[in-house]
Amino acid sequence: MLIFTSLPITWRMLPIRDGAMSCSTKAIMHFEDTKMQSVNANIHFSFFGKGKGSIVVEGYTTSTEGYLYLQRYVQFDYTSERISPLERYYRVKSWQASKSSIDQSPDVVFDYFMREMSDSHDGLLLKAQKMNDKTLLLSSLNSPLYICALKPIR
Protein backbone atom coordinates (compact mmCIF):
# COMPACT_ATOMS: atom_id res chain seq x y z
CA MET A 1 0.00 0.00 0.00
CA LEU A 2 2.82 2.43 0.85
CA ILE A 3 4.41 1.86 -2.58
CA PHE A 4 1.19 2.79 -4.38
CA THR A 5 0.72 6.00 -2.39
CA SER A 6 4.32 7.10 -2.93
CA LEU A 7 4.23 6.59 -6.73
CA PRO A 8 2.27 9.79 -7.51
CA ILE A 9 4.63 11.84 -5.34
CA THR A 10 7.73 10.36 -6.98
CA TRP A 11 6.23 10.85 -10.45
CA ARG A 12 5.73 14.58 -9.83
CA MET A 13 9.31 14.88 -8.54
CA LEU A 14 10.88 13.45 -11.68
CA PRO A 15 12.48 16.40 -13.44
CA ILE A 16 12.18 15.14 -16.97
CA ARG A 17 10.54 11.94 -18.17
CA ASP A 18 12.63 9.82 -20.55
CA GLY A 19 15.07 12.70 -21.00
CA ALA A 20 12.67 14.75 -23.13
CA MET A 21 12.65 18.35 -21.91
CA SER A 22 12.09 21.86 -23.22
CA CYS A 23 12.89 25.12 -21.45
CA SER A 24 13.68 28.79 -22.09
CA THR A 25 15.97 31.27 -20.40
CA LYS A 26 17.54 34.70 -20.79
CA ALA A 27 21.31 35.14 -20.86
CA ILE A 28 23.68 38.06 -20.78
CA MET A 29 27.28 36.92 -21.21
CA HIS A 30 30.44 38.97 -21.37
CA PHE A 31 33.65 37.49 -22.72
CA GLU A 32 37.35 38.39 -22.81
CA ASP A 33 36.75 42.03 -23.75
CA THR A 34 33.74 42.73 -21.52
CA LYS A 35 32.85 45.98 -23.30
CA MET A 36 33.21 44.73 -26.85
CA GLN A 37 32.28 41.02 -26.72
CA SER A 38 28.91 40.11 -25.28
CA VAL A 39 25.69 38.23 -25.97
CA ASN A 40 22.26 39.30 -24.73
CA ALA A 41 19.82 36.60 -25.86
CA ASN A 42 16.83 34.39 -25.23
CA ILE A 43 17.80 30.73 -25.35
CA HIS A 44 15.43 27.83 -26.00
CA PHE A 45 16.68 24.33 -25.16
CA SER A 46 14.81 21.30 -26.51
CA PHE A 47 15.76 17.71 -25.81
CA PHE A 48 13.42 15.64 -27.97
CA GLY A 49 12.97 11.91 -27.84
CA LYS A 50 15.35 9.50 -29.59
CA GLY A 51 18.46 11.50 -28.68
CA LYS A 52 17.85 14.54 -30.90
CA GLY A 53 17.81 18.11 -29.64
CA SER A 54 18.14 21.76 -30.50
CA ILE A 55 19.10 25.12 -29.06
CA VAL A 56 17.76 28.37 -30.50
CA VAL A 57 19.66 31.53 -29.53
CA GLU A 58 18.03 34.83 -30.43
CA GLY A 59 19.07 38.31 -29.35
CA TYR A 60 21.97 40.70 -29.89
CA THR A 61 25.75 40.66 -29.76
CA THR A 62 28.15 43.47 -29.04
CA SER A 63 31.53 43.35 -30.74
CA THR A 64 33.97 45.55 -32.60
CA GLU A 65 31.49 45.28 -35.48
CA GLY A 66 28.75 46.92 -33.41
CA TYR A 67 25.46 45.93 -31.80
CA LEU A 68 24.10 43.26 -34.15
CA TYR A 69 21.17 40.84 -34.34
CA LEU A 70 21.87 37.18 -33.48
CA GLN A 71 19.74 34.19 -34.45
CA ARG A 72 21.39 30.76 -34.43
CA TYR A 73 20.00 27.25 -34.57
CA VAL A 74 21.99 24.42 -33.05
CA GLN A 75 21.06 20.81 -33.80
CA PHE A 76 22.63 18.03 -31.74
CA ASP A 77 22.56 14.39 -30.70
CA TYR A 78 22.54 13.54 -27.00
CA THR A 79 22.31 10.81 -24.43
CA SER A 80 20.62 11.28 -21.09
CA GLU A 81 20.95 9.68 -17.68
CA ARG A 82 18.94 10.25 -14.52
CA ILE A 83 21.32 10.62 -11.56
CA SER A 84 18.69 11.28 -8.86
CA PRO A 85 14.93 11.89 -8.67
CA LEU A 86 15.57 15.61 -9.31
CA GLU A 87 18.68 15.55 -11.52
CA ARG A 88 19.56 14.39 -15.01
CA TYR A 89 22.73 14.59 -17.11
CA TYR A 90 22.58 15.42 -20.81
CA ARG A 91 25.71 14.55 -22.78
CA VAL A 92 25.72 16.29 -26.14
CA LYS A 93 27.83 14.21 -28.51
CA SER A 94 28.21 16.80 -31.23
CA TRP A 95 26.42 19.82 -32.57
CA GLN A 96 26.09 21.84 -35.72
CA ALA A 97 25.14 25.50 -35.65
CA SER A 98 23.54 27.40 -38.48
CA LYS A 99 23.00 31.11 -38.88
CA SER A 100 19.66 32.55 -39.96
CA SER A 101 19.63 34.81 -43.01
CA ILE A 102 18.97 37.89 -40.84
CA ASP A 103 21.77 37.15 -38.34
CA GLN A 104 24.53 39.77 -38.66
CA SER A 105 26.60 38.74 -35.62
CA PRO A 106 30.24 37.70 -35.96
CA ASP A 107 30.81 33.97 -35.60
CA VAL A 108 33.56 34.49 -33.02
CA VAL A 109 31.10 35.91 -30.45
CA PHE A 110 28.68 32.99 -30.91
CA ASP A 111 31.62 30.57 -30.69
CA TYR A 112 32.58 32.14 -27.33
CA PHE A 113 28.98 31.69 -26.18
CA MET A 114 28.97 27.97 -27.05
CA ARG A 115 32.43 27.46 -25.55
CA GLU A 116 31.18 28.88 -22.22
CA MET A 117 29.01 25.78 -21.85
CA SER A 118 31.59 23.20 -22.87
CA ASP A 119 35.23 22.31 -22.99
CA SER A 120 35.33 21.34 -26.67
CA HIS A 121 33.18 21.30 -29.82
CA ASP A 122 31.66 17.95 -28.94
CA GLY A 123 32.20 17.78 -25.20
CA LEU A 124 29.05 19.38 -23.81
CA LEU A 125 27.74 17.92 -20.54
CA LEU A 126 24.73 19.67 -19.01
CA LYS A 127 23.21 18.85 -15.66
CA ALA A 128 19.51 19.64 -15.23
CA GLN A 129 18.40 19.99 -11.60
CA LYS A 130 14.74 20.54 -10.88
CA MET A 131 14.16 23.55 -8.62
CA ASN A 132 10.33 23.42 -8.65
CA ASP A 133 7.53 22.39 -11.01
CA LYS A 134 8.24 25.30 -13.36
CA THR A 135 12.02 25.78 -13.34
CA LEU A 136 15.28 23.92 -13.40
CA LEU A 137 18.93 24.86 -13.10
CA LEU A 138 21.09 23.99 -16.09
CA SER A 139 24.77 23.83 -15.31
CA SER A 140 27.92 22.66 -17.04
CA LEU A 141 31.11 21.18 -15.69
CA ASN A 142 32.39 24.73 -15.24
CA SER A 143 29.54 26.50 -13.43
CA PRO A 144 25.80 27.06 -13.06
CA LEU A 145 24.56 28.47 -16.34
CA TYR A 146 20.84 29.19 -16.43
CA ILE A 147 17.61 29.17 -14.50
CA CYS A 148 15.41 27.70 -17.21
CA ALA A 149 11.59 27.95 -17.34
CA LEU A 150 10.09 24.60 -18.36
CA LYS A 151 7.81 24.52 -21.40
CA PRO A 152 5.47 21.83 -22.69
CA ILE A 153 7.21 19.42 -25.06
CA ARG A 154 5.88 19.67 -28.58
PDB file of C-alpha atoms in Angstrom:
ATOM      1  CA  MET A   1       0.000   0.000   0.000  1.00  0.00           C
ATOM      2  CA  LEU A   2       2.822   2.430   0.850  1.00  0.00           C
ATOM      3  CA  ILE A   3       4.413   1.863  -2.577  1.00  0.00           C
ATOM      4  CA  PHE A   4       1.191   2.794  -4.383  1.00  0.00           C
ATOM      5  CA  THR A   5       0.722   5.999  -2.393  1.00  0.00           C
ATOM      6  CA  SER A   6       4.321   7.098  -2.932  1.00  0.00           C
ATOM      7  CA  LEU A   7       4.232   6.593  -6.726  1.00  0.00           C
ATOM      8  CA  PRO A   8       2.272   9.792  -7.514  1.00  0.00           C
ATOM      9  CA  ILE A   9       4.629  11.842  -5.335  1.00  0.00           C
ATOM     10  CA  THR A  10       7.726  10.356  -6.978  1.00  0.00           C
ATOM     11  CA  TRP A  11       6.232  10.846 -10.454  1.00  0.00           C
ATOM     12  CA  ARG A  12       5.733  14.576  -9.827  1.00  0.00           C
ATOM     13  CA  MET A  13       9.309  14.883  -8.540  1.00  0.00           C
ATOM     14  CA  LEU A  14      10.882  13.445 -11.679  1.00  0.00           C
ATOM     15  CA  PRO A  15      12.481  16.397 -13.441  1.00  0.00           C
ATOM     16  CA  ILE A  16      12.181  15.135 -16.972  1.00  0.00           C
ATOM     17  CA  ARG A  17      10.537  11.944 -18.167  1.00  0.00           C
ATOM     18  CA  ASP A  18      12.632   9.820 -20.553  1.00  0.00           C
ATOM     19  CA  GLY A  19      15.069  12.701 -21.000  1.00  0.00           C
ATOM     20  CA  ALA A  20      12.672  14.751 -23.135  1.00  0.00           C
ATOM     21  CA  MET A  21      12.645  18.350 -21.907  1.00  0.00           C
ATOM     22  CA  SER A  22      12.093  21.858 -23.218  1.00  0.00           C
ATOM     23  CA  CYS A  23      12.893  25.123 -21.447  1.00  0.00           C
ATOM     24  CA  SER A  24      13.680  28.789 -22.092  1.00  0.00           C
ATOM     25  CA  THR A  25      15.970  31.267 -20.403  1.00  0.00           C
ATOM     26  CA  LYS A  26      17.538  34.697 -20.794  1.00  0.00           C
ATOM     27  CA  ALA A  27      21.312  35.135 -20.864  1.00  0.00           C
ATOM     28  CA  ILE A  28      23.678  38.064 -20.779  1.00  0.00           C
ATOM     29  CA  MET A  29      27.279  36.917 -21.206  1.00  0.00           C
ATOM     30  CA  HIS A  30      30.444  38.975 -21.366  1.00  0.00           C
ATOM     31  CA  PHE A  31      33.646  37.491 -22.716  1.00  0.00           C
ATOM     32  CA  GLU A  32      37.351  38.394 -22.815  1.00  0.00           C
ATOM     33  CA  ASP A  33      36.754  42.027 -23.748  1.00  0.00           C
ATOM     34  CA  THR A  34      33.739  42.731 -21.521  1.00  0.00           C
ATOM     35  CA  LYS A  35      32.848  45.977 -23.301  1.00  0.00           C
ATOM     36  CA  MET A  36      33.205  44.729 -26.853  1.00  0.00           C
ATOM     37  CA  GLN A  37      32.278  41.020 -26.717  1.00  0.00           C
ATOM     38  CA  SER A  38      28.909  40.108 -25.277  1.00  0.00           C
ATOM     39  CA  VAL A  39      25.693  38.227 -25.969  1.00  0.00           C
ATOM     40  CA  ASN A  40      22.255  39.299 -24.733  1.00  0.00           C
ATOM     41  CA  ALA A  41      19.819  36.601 -25.855  1.00  0.00           C
ATOM     42  CA  ASN A  42      16.830  34.391 -25.231  1.00  0.00           C
ATOM     43  CA  ILE A  43      17.796  30.728 -25.350  1.00  0.00           C
ATOM     44  CA  HIS A  44      15.432  27.833 -26.001  1.00  0.00           C
ATOM     45  CA  PHE A  45      16.678  24.326 -25.162  1.00  0.00           C
ATOM     46  CA  SER A  46      14.807  21.300 -26.514  1.00  0.00           C
ATOM     47  CA  PHE A  47      15.762  17.711 -25.813  1.00  0.00           C
ATOM     48  CA  PHE A  48      13.417  15.642 -27.967  1.00  0.00           C
ATOM     49  CA  GLY A  49      12.975  11.908 -27.838  1.00  0.00           C
ATOM     50  CA  LYS A  50      15.345   9.495 -29.586  1.00  0.00           C
ATOM     51  CA  GLY A  51      18.458  11.501 -28.681  1.00  0.00           C
ATOM     52  CA  LYS A  52      17.847  14.535 -30.896  1.00  0.00           C
ATOM     53  CA  GLY A  53      17.812  18.112 -29.639  1.00  0.00           C
ATOM     54  CA  SER A  54      18.143  21.764 -30.500  1.00  0.00           C
ATOM     55  CA  ILE A  55      19.100  25.118 -29.064  1.00  0.00           C
ATOM     56  CA  VAL A  56      17.765  28.369 -30.501  1.00  0.00           C
ATOM     57  CA  VAL A  57      19.661  31.526 -29.525  1.00  0.00           C
ATOM     58  CA  GLU A  58      18.034  34.833 -30.434  1.00  0.00           C
ATOM     59  CA  GLY A  59      19.073  38.306 -29.350  1.00  0.00           C
ATOM     60  CA  TYR A  60      21.968  40.699 -29.885  1.00  0.00           C
ATOM     61  CA  THR A  61      25.747  40.659 -29.756  1.00  0.00           C
ATOM     62  CA  THR A  62      28.146  43.471 -29.043  1.00  0.00           C
ATOM     63  CA  SER A  63      31.527  43.348 -30.741  1.00  0.00           C
ATOM     64  CA  THR A  64      33.974  45.555 -32.599  1.00  0.00           C
ATOM     65  CA  GLU A  65      31.495  45.277 -35.483  1.00  0.00           C
ATOM     66  CA  GLY A  66      28.753  46.924 -33.413  1.00  0.00           C
ATOM     67  CA  TYR A  67      25.462  45.928 -31.804  1.00  0.00           C
ATOM     68  CA  LEU A  68      24.097  43.258 -34.148  1.00  0.00           C
ATOM     69  CA  TYR A  69      21.169  40.839 -34.337  1.00  0.00           C
ATOM     70  CA  LEU A  70      21.872  37.182 -33.478  1.00  0.00           C
ATOM     71  CA  GLN A  71      19.741  34.186 -34.446  1.00  0.00           C
ATOM     72  CA  ARG A  72      21.392  30.759 -34.426  1.00  0.00           C
ATOM     73  CA  TYR A  73      19.997  27.253 -34.567  1.00  0.00           C
ATOM     74  CA  VAL A  74      21.987  24.424 -33.048  1.00  0.00           C
ATOM     75  CA  GLN A  75      21.060  20.809 -33.796  1.00  0.00           C
ATOM     76  CA  PHE A  76      22.628  18.029 -31.743  1.00  0.00           C
ATOM     77  CA  ASP A  77      22.556  14.391 -30.698  1.00  0.00           C
ATOM     78  CA  TYR A  78      22.535  13.543 -27.005  1.00  0.00           C
ATOM     79  CA  THR A  79      22.309  10.809 -24.434  1.00  0.00           C
ATOM     80  CA  SER A  80      20.615  11.276 -21.085  1.00  0.00           C
ATOM     81  CA  GLU A  81      20.953   9.677 -17.681  1.00  0.00           C
ATOM     82  CA  ARG A  82      18.944  10.253 -14.517  1.00  0.00           C
ATOM     83  CA  ILE A  83      21.317  10.622 -11.563  1.00  0.00           C
ATOM     84  CA  SER A  84      18.690  11.277  -8.861  1.00  0.00           C
ATOM     85  CA  PRO A  85      14.929  11.895  -8.668  1.00  0.00           C
ATOM     86  CA  LEU A  86      15.572  15.612  -9.306  1.00  0.00           C
ATOM     87  CA  GLU A  87      18.678  15.555 -11.522  1.00  0.00           C
ATOM     88  CA  ARG A  88      19.563  14.390 -15.012  1.00  0.00           C
ATOM     89  CA  TYR A  89      22.730  14.586 -17.114  1.00  0.00           C
ATOM     90  CA  TYR A  90      22.583  15.418 -20.811  1.00  0.00           C
ATOM     91  CA  ARG A  91      25.706  14.546 -22.775  1.00  0.00           C
ATOM     92  CA  VAL A  92      25.723  16.290 -26.137  1.00  0.00           C
ATOM     93  CA  LYS A  93      27.827  14.206 -28.510  1.00  0.00           C
ATOM     94  CA  SER A  94      28.206  16.801 -31.228  1.00  0.00           C
ATOM     95  CA  TRP A  95      26.417  19.819 -32.570  1.00  0.00           C
ATOM     96  CA  GLN A  96      26.090  21.840 -35.722  1.00  0.00           C
ATOM     97  CA  ALA A  97      25.144  25.503 -35.651  1.00  0.00           C
ATOM     98  CA  SER A  98      23.545  27.399 -38.484  1.00  0.00           C
ATOM     99  CA  LYS A  99      23.002  31.112 -38.879  1.00  0.00           C
ATOM    100  CA  SER A 100      19.658  32.548 -39.959  1.00  0.00           C
ATOM    101  CA  SER A 101      19.626  34.806 -43.009  1.00  0.00           C
ATOM    102  CA  ILE A 102      18.971  37.887 -40.839  1.00  0.00           C
ATOM    103  CA  ASP A 103      21.775  37.146 -38.339  1.00  0.00           C
ATOM    104  CA  GLN A 104      24.532  39.766 -38.662  1.00  0.00           C
ATOM    105  CA  SER A 105      26.604  38.741 -35.623  1.00  0.00           C
ATOM    106  CA  PRO A 106      30.241  37.702 -35.958  1.00  0.00           C
ATOM    107  CA  ASP A 107      30.808  33.967 -35.604  1.00  0.00           C
ATOM    108  CA  VAL A 108      33.560  34.492 -33.022  1.00  0.00           C
ATOM    109  CA  VAL A 109      31.095  35.908 -30.454  1.00  0.00           C
ATOM    110  CA  PHE A 110      28.679  32.988 -30.912  1.00  0.00           C
ATOM    111  CA  ASP A 111      31.620  30.569 -30.685  1.00  0.00           C
ATOM    112  CA  TYR A 112      32.578  32.145 -27.330  1.00  0.00           C
ATOM    113  CA  PHE A 113      28.985  31.689 -26.180  1.00  0.00           C
ATOM    114  CA  MET A 114      28.973  27.971 -27.053  1.00  0.00           C
ATOM    115  CA  ARG A 115      32.429  27.459 -25.553  1.00  0.00           C
ATOM    116  CA  GLU A 116      31.177  28.876 -22.220  1.00  0.00           C
ATOM    117  CA  MET A 117      29.005  25.783 -21.853  1.00  0.00           C
ATOM    118  CA  SER A 118      31.587  23.203 -22.873  1.00  0.00           C
ATOM    119  CA  ASP A 119      35.229  22.313 -22.992  1.00  0.00           C
ATOM    120  CA  SER A 120      35.326  21.345 -26.672  1.00  0.00           C
ATOM    121  CA  HIS A 121      33.182  21.297 -29.820  1.00  0.00           C
ATOM    122  CA  ASP A 122      31.663  17.947 -28.941  1.00  0.00           C
ATOM    123  CA  GLY A 123      32.202  17.783 -25.196  1.00  0.00           C
ATOM    124  CA  LEU A 124      29.053  19.375 -23.812  1.00  0.00           C
ATOM    125  CA  LEU A 125      27.738  17.922 -20.544  1.00  0.00           C
ATOM    126  CA  LEU A 126      24.732  19.671 -19.006  1.00  0.00           C
ATOM    127  CA  LYS A 127      23.211  18.851 -15.662  1.00  0.00           C
ATOM    128  CA  ALA A 128      19.508  19.639 -15.226  1.00  0.00           C
ATOM    129  CA  GLN A 129      18.396  19.991 -11.601  1.00  0.00           C
ATOM    130  CA  LYS A 130      14.735  20.543 -10.884  1.00  0.00           C
ATOM    131  CA  MET A 131      14.156  23.552  -8.624  1.00  0.00           C
ATOM    132  CA  ASN A 132      10.331  23.423  -8.647  1.00  0.00           C
ATOM    133  CA  ASP A 133       7.527  22.388 -11.009  1.00  0.00           C
ATOM    134  CA  LYS A 134       8.242  25.298 -13.359  1.00  0.00           C
ATOM    135  CA  THR A 135      12.020  25.776 -13.336  1.00  0.00           C
ATOM    136  CA  LEU A 136      15.284  23.920 -13.397  1.00  0.00           C
ATOM    137  CA  LEU A 137      18.928  24.857 -13.099  1.00  0.00           C
ATOM    138  CA  LEU A 138      21.088  23.995 -16.087  1.00  0.00           C
ATOM    139  CA  SER A 139      24.772  23.833 -15.314  1.00  0.00           C
ATOM    140  CA  SER A 140      27.917  22.658 -17.043  1.00  0.00           C
ATOM    141  CA  LEU A 141      31.111  21.184 -15.686  1.00  0.00           C
ATOM    142  CA  ASN A 142      32.388  24.732 -15.241  1.00  0.00           C
ATOM    143  CA  SER A 143      29.544  26.501 -13.430  1.00  0.00           C
ATOM    144  CA  PRO A 144      25.802  27.057 -13.061  1.00  0.00           C
ATOM    145  CA  LEU A 145      24.560  28.473 -16.336  1.00  0.00           C
ATOM    146  CA  TYR A 146      20.837  29.187 -16.434  1.00  0.00           C
ATOM    147  CA  ILE A 147      17.613  29.165 -14.500  1.00  0.00           C
ATOM    148  CA  CYS A 148      15.413  27.701 -17.210  1.00  0.00           C
ATOM    149  CA  ALA A 149      11.587  27.954 -17.344  1.00  0.00           C
ATOM    150  CA  LEU A 150      10.088  24.603 -18.357  1.00  0.00           C
ATOM    151  CA  LYS A 151       7.815  24.519 -21.403  1.00  0.00           C
ATOM    152  CA  PRO A 152       5.466  21.833 -22.693  1.00  0.00           C
ATOM    153  CA  ILE A 153       7.212  19.423 -25.055  1.00  0.00           C
ATOM    154  CA  ARG A 154       5.879  19.672 -28.584  1.00  0.00           C
TER     155      ARG A 154
END
